[in-house]
Coordinates of C-alpha atoms in Angstrom, one line a residue:
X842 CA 0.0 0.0 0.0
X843 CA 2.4 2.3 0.9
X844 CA 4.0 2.5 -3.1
X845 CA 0.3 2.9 -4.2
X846 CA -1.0 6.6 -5.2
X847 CA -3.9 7.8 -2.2
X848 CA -6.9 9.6 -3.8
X849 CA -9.6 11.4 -1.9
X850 CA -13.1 11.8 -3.0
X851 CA -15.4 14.1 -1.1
X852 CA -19.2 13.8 -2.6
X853 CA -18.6 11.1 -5.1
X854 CA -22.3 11.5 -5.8
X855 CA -23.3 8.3 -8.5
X856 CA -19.6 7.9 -9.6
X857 CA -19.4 10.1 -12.9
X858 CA -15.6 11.2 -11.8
X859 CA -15.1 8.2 -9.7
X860 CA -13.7 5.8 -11.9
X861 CA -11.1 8.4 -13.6
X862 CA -9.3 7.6 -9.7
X863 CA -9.5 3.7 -10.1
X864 CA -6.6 1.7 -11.0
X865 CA -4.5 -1.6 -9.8
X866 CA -1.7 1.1 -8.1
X867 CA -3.8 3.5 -6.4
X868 CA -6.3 3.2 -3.5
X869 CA -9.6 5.4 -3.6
X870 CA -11.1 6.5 -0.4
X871 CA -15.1 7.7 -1.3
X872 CA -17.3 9.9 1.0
X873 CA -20.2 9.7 0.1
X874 CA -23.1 10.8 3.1
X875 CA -26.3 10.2 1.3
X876 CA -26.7 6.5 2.1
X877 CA -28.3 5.6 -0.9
X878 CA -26.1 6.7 -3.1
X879 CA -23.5 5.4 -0.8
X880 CA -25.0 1.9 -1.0
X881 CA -24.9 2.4 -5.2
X882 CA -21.3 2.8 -4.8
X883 CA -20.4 0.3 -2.3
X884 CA -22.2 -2.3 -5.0
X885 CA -20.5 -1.1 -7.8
X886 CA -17.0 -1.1 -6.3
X887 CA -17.4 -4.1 -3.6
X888 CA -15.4 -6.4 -5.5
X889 CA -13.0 -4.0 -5.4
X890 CA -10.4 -3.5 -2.7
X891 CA -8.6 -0.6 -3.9
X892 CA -12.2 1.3 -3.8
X893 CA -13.4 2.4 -0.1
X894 CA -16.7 3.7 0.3
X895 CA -17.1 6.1 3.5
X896 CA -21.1 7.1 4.3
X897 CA -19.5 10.6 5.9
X898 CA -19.9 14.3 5.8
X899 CA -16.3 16.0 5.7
X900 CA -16.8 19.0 8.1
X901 CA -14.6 20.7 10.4
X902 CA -16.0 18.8 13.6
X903 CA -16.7 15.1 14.4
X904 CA -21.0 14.9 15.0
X905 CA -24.1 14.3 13.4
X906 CA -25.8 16.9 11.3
X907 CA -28.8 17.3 9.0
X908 CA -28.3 16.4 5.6
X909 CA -30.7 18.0 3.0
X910 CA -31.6 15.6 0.0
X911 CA -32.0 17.3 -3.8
X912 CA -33.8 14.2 -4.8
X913 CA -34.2 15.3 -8.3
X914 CA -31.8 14.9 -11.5
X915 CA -28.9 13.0 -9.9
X916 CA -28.8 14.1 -6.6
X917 CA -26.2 16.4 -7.0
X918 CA -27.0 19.5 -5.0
X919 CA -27.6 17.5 -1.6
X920 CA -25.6 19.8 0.7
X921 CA -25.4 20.2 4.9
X922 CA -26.4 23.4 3.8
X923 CA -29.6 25.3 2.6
X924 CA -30.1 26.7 -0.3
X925 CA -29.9 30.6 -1.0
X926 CA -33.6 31.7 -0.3
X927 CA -33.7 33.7 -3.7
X928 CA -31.8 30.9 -5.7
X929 CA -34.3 30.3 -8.5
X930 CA -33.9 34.5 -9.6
X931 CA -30.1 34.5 -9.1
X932 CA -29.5 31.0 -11.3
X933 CA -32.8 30.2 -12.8
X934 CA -34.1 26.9 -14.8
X935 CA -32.6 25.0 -12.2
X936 CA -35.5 22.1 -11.3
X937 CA -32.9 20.4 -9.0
X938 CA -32.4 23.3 -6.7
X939 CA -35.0 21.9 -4.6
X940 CA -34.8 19.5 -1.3
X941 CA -37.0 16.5 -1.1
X942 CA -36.0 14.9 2.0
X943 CA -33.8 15.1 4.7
X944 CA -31.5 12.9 7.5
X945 CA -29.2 12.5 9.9
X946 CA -25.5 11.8 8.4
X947 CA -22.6 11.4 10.8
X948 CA -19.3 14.2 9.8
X949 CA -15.9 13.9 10.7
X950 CA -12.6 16.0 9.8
X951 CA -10.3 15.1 7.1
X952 CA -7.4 15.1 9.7
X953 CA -9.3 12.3 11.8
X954 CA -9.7 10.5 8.7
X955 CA -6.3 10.9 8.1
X956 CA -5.4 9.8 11.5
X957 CA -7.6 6.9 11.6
X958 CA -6.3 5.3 8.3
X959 CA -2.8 6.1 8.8
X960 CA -1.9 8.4 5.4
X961 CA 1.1 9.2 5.1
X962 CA 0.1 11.3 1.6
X963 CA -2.8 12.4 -0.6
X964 CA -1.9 12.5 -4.0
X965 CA -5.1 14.0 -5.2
X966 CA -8.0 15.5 -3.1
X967 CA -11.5 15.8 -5.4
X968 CA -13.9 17.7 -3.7
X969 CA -17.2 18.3 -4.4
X970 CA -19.2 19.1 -1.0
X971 CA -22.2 21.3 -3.1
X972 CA -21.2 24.9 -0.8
X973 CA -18.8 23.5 2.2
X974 CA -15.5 22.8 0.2
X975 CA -14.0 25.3 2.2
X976 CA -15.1 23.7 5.3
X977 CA -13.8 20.2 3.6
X978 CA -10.2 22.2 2.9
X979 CA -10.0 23.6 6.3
X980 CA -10.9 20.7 8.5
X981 CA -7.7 19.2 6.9
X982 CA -5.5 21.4 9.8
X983 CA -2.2 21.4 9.3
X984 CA -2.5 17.6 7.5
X985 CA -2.9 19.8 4.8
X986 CA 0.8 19.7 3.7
X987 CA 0.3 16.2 2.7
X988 CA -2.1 17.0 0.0
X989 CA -0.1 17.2 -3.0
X990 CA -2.8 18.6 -5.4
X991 CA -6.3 18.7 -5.9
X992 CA -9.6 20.3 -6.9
X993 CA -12.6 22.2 -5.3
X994 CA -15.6 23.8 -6.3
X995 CA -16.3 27.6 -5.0
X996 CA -19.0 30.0 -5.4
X997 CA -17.8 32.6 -7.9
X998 CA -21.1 34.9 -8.7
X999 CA -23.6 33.0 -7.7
X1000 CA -23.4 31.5 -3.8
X1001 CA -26.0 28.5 -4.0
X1002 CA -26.0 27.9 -0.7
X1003 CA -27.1 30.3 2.4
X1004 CA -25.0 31.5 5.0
X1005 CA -21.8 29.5 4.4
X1006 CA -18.7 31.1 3.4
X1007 CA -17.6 29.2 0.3
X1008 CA -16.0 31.8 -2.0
X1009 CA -13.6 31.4 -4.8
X1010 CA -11.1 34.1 -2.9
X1011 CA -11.1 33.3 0.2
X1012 CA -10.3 29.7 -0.8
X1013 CA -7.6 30.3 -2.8
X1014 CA -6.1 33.0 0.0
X1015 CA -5.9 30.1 2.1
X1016 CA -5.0 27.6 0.0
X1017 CA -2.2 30.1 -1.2
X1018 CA -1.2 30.6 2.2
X1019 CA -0.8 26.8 2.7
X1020 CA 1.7 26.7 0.0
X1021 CA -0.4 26.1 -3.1
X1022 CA -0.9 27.4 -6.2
X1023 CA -4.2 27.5 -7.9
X1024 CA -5.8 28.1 -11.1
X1025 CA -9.7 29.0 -11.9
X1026 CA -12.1 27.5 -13.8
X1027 CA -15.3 28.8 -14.4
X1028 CA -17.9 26.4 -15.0
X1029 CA -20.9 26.0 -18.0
X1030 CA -23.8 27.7 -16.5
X1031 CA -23.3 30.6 -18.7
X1032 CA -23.4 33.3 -16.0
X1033 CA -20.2 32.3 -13.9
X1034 CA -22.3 31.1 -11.4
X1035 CA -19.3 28.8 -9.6
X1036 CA -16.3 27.7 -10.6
X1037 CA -13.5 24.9 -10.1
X1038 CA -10.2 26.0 -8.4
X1039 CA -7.6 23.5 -9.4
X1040 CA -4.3 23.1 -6.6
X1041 CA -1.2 22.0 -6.4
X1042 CA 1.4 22.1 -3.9
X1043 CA 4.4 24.2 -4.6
X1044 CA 7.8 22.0 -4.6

């Protein structure tokens, strides 16, 4: 284990990125805190050892919080968060920005996650936490010098969720302070609405 690559998946969601991370030299650690999906992905990849599904929230304290379900499209905007009260105006034509349902998930940090498993290294951190990246990035501590590179999403003009502080600058301030550099990628919606920042650890 210790010659294979560590990647880390936060909100692997129904697997569309997933497999890009599996291969024979690399083991794949999955959160995944909406237990169906989770179950999906633990069927998928059971027969799989280098695959490890995780039914967590990342967040930057160890406990059980409410997990709101977008139960339309593919599930993708389930969040810890709520949305933006005005959401449909700011980013309309957007029939998945709507909860359905709602449970209890249990959270932990990445550090404890970390500590737990005994990584030594993260090779490549995906994260896709629908408005609490920044939460994800920060509950690292100071484990995060063993990220090598990775990828978040980040409000840009639009913030989808309410009352959560998951903005394109400040992320990259801190990553930047953490000795990274980053890179901005706006994404498809057509009005900027969020965008990807790309990292990687400065040698």
């Amino acid at each position: 284990m210790e010659n294979k690559k560590i990647y880390v998946e936060i909100g692997s969601n129904i697997g569309t990125d997933t497999d890009k991370f599996v291969s024979d030299d690399s083991i794949l650690y999955c959160f995944e805190p909406a237990m169906e999906l989770a179950f999906k992905l633990w069927q998928k990849y059971k027969d799989n050892d280098n695959v490890i599904i995780l039914p967590f929230a990342i967040d930057v304290e160890n406990t059980i919080k409410k997990f709101n379900i977008a139960g339309t499209e593919n599930w993708g905007c389930s969040s810890l968060n709520n949305f933006t009260p005005d959401i449909n105006s700011k980013w309309p034509n957007r029939p998945d920005f709507m909860f359905t349902d709602s449970y209890s998930v249990p959270t932990i940090t990445l550090y404890d996650f970390i500590n737990l498993y005994n990584i030594n290294k993260i090779d490549y951190l995906w994260i896709d936490a629908q408005g609490h990246d920044f939460n994800v990035i920060k509950s690292l501590k100071d484990k995060i010098s063993i990220v090598k590179e990775g990828r978040c999403e980040a409000a840009y003009n639009v913030s989808l969720y309410d009352g959560v502080d998951n903005n394109n600058k400040n992320i990259t301030d801190y990553l930047e302070l953490n000795n990274f550099t980053t890179e901005i990628e706006l994404d498809k919606s057509g009005i900027g609405a969020e965008c990807d920042i790309i990292f990687k650890q400065k040698i």
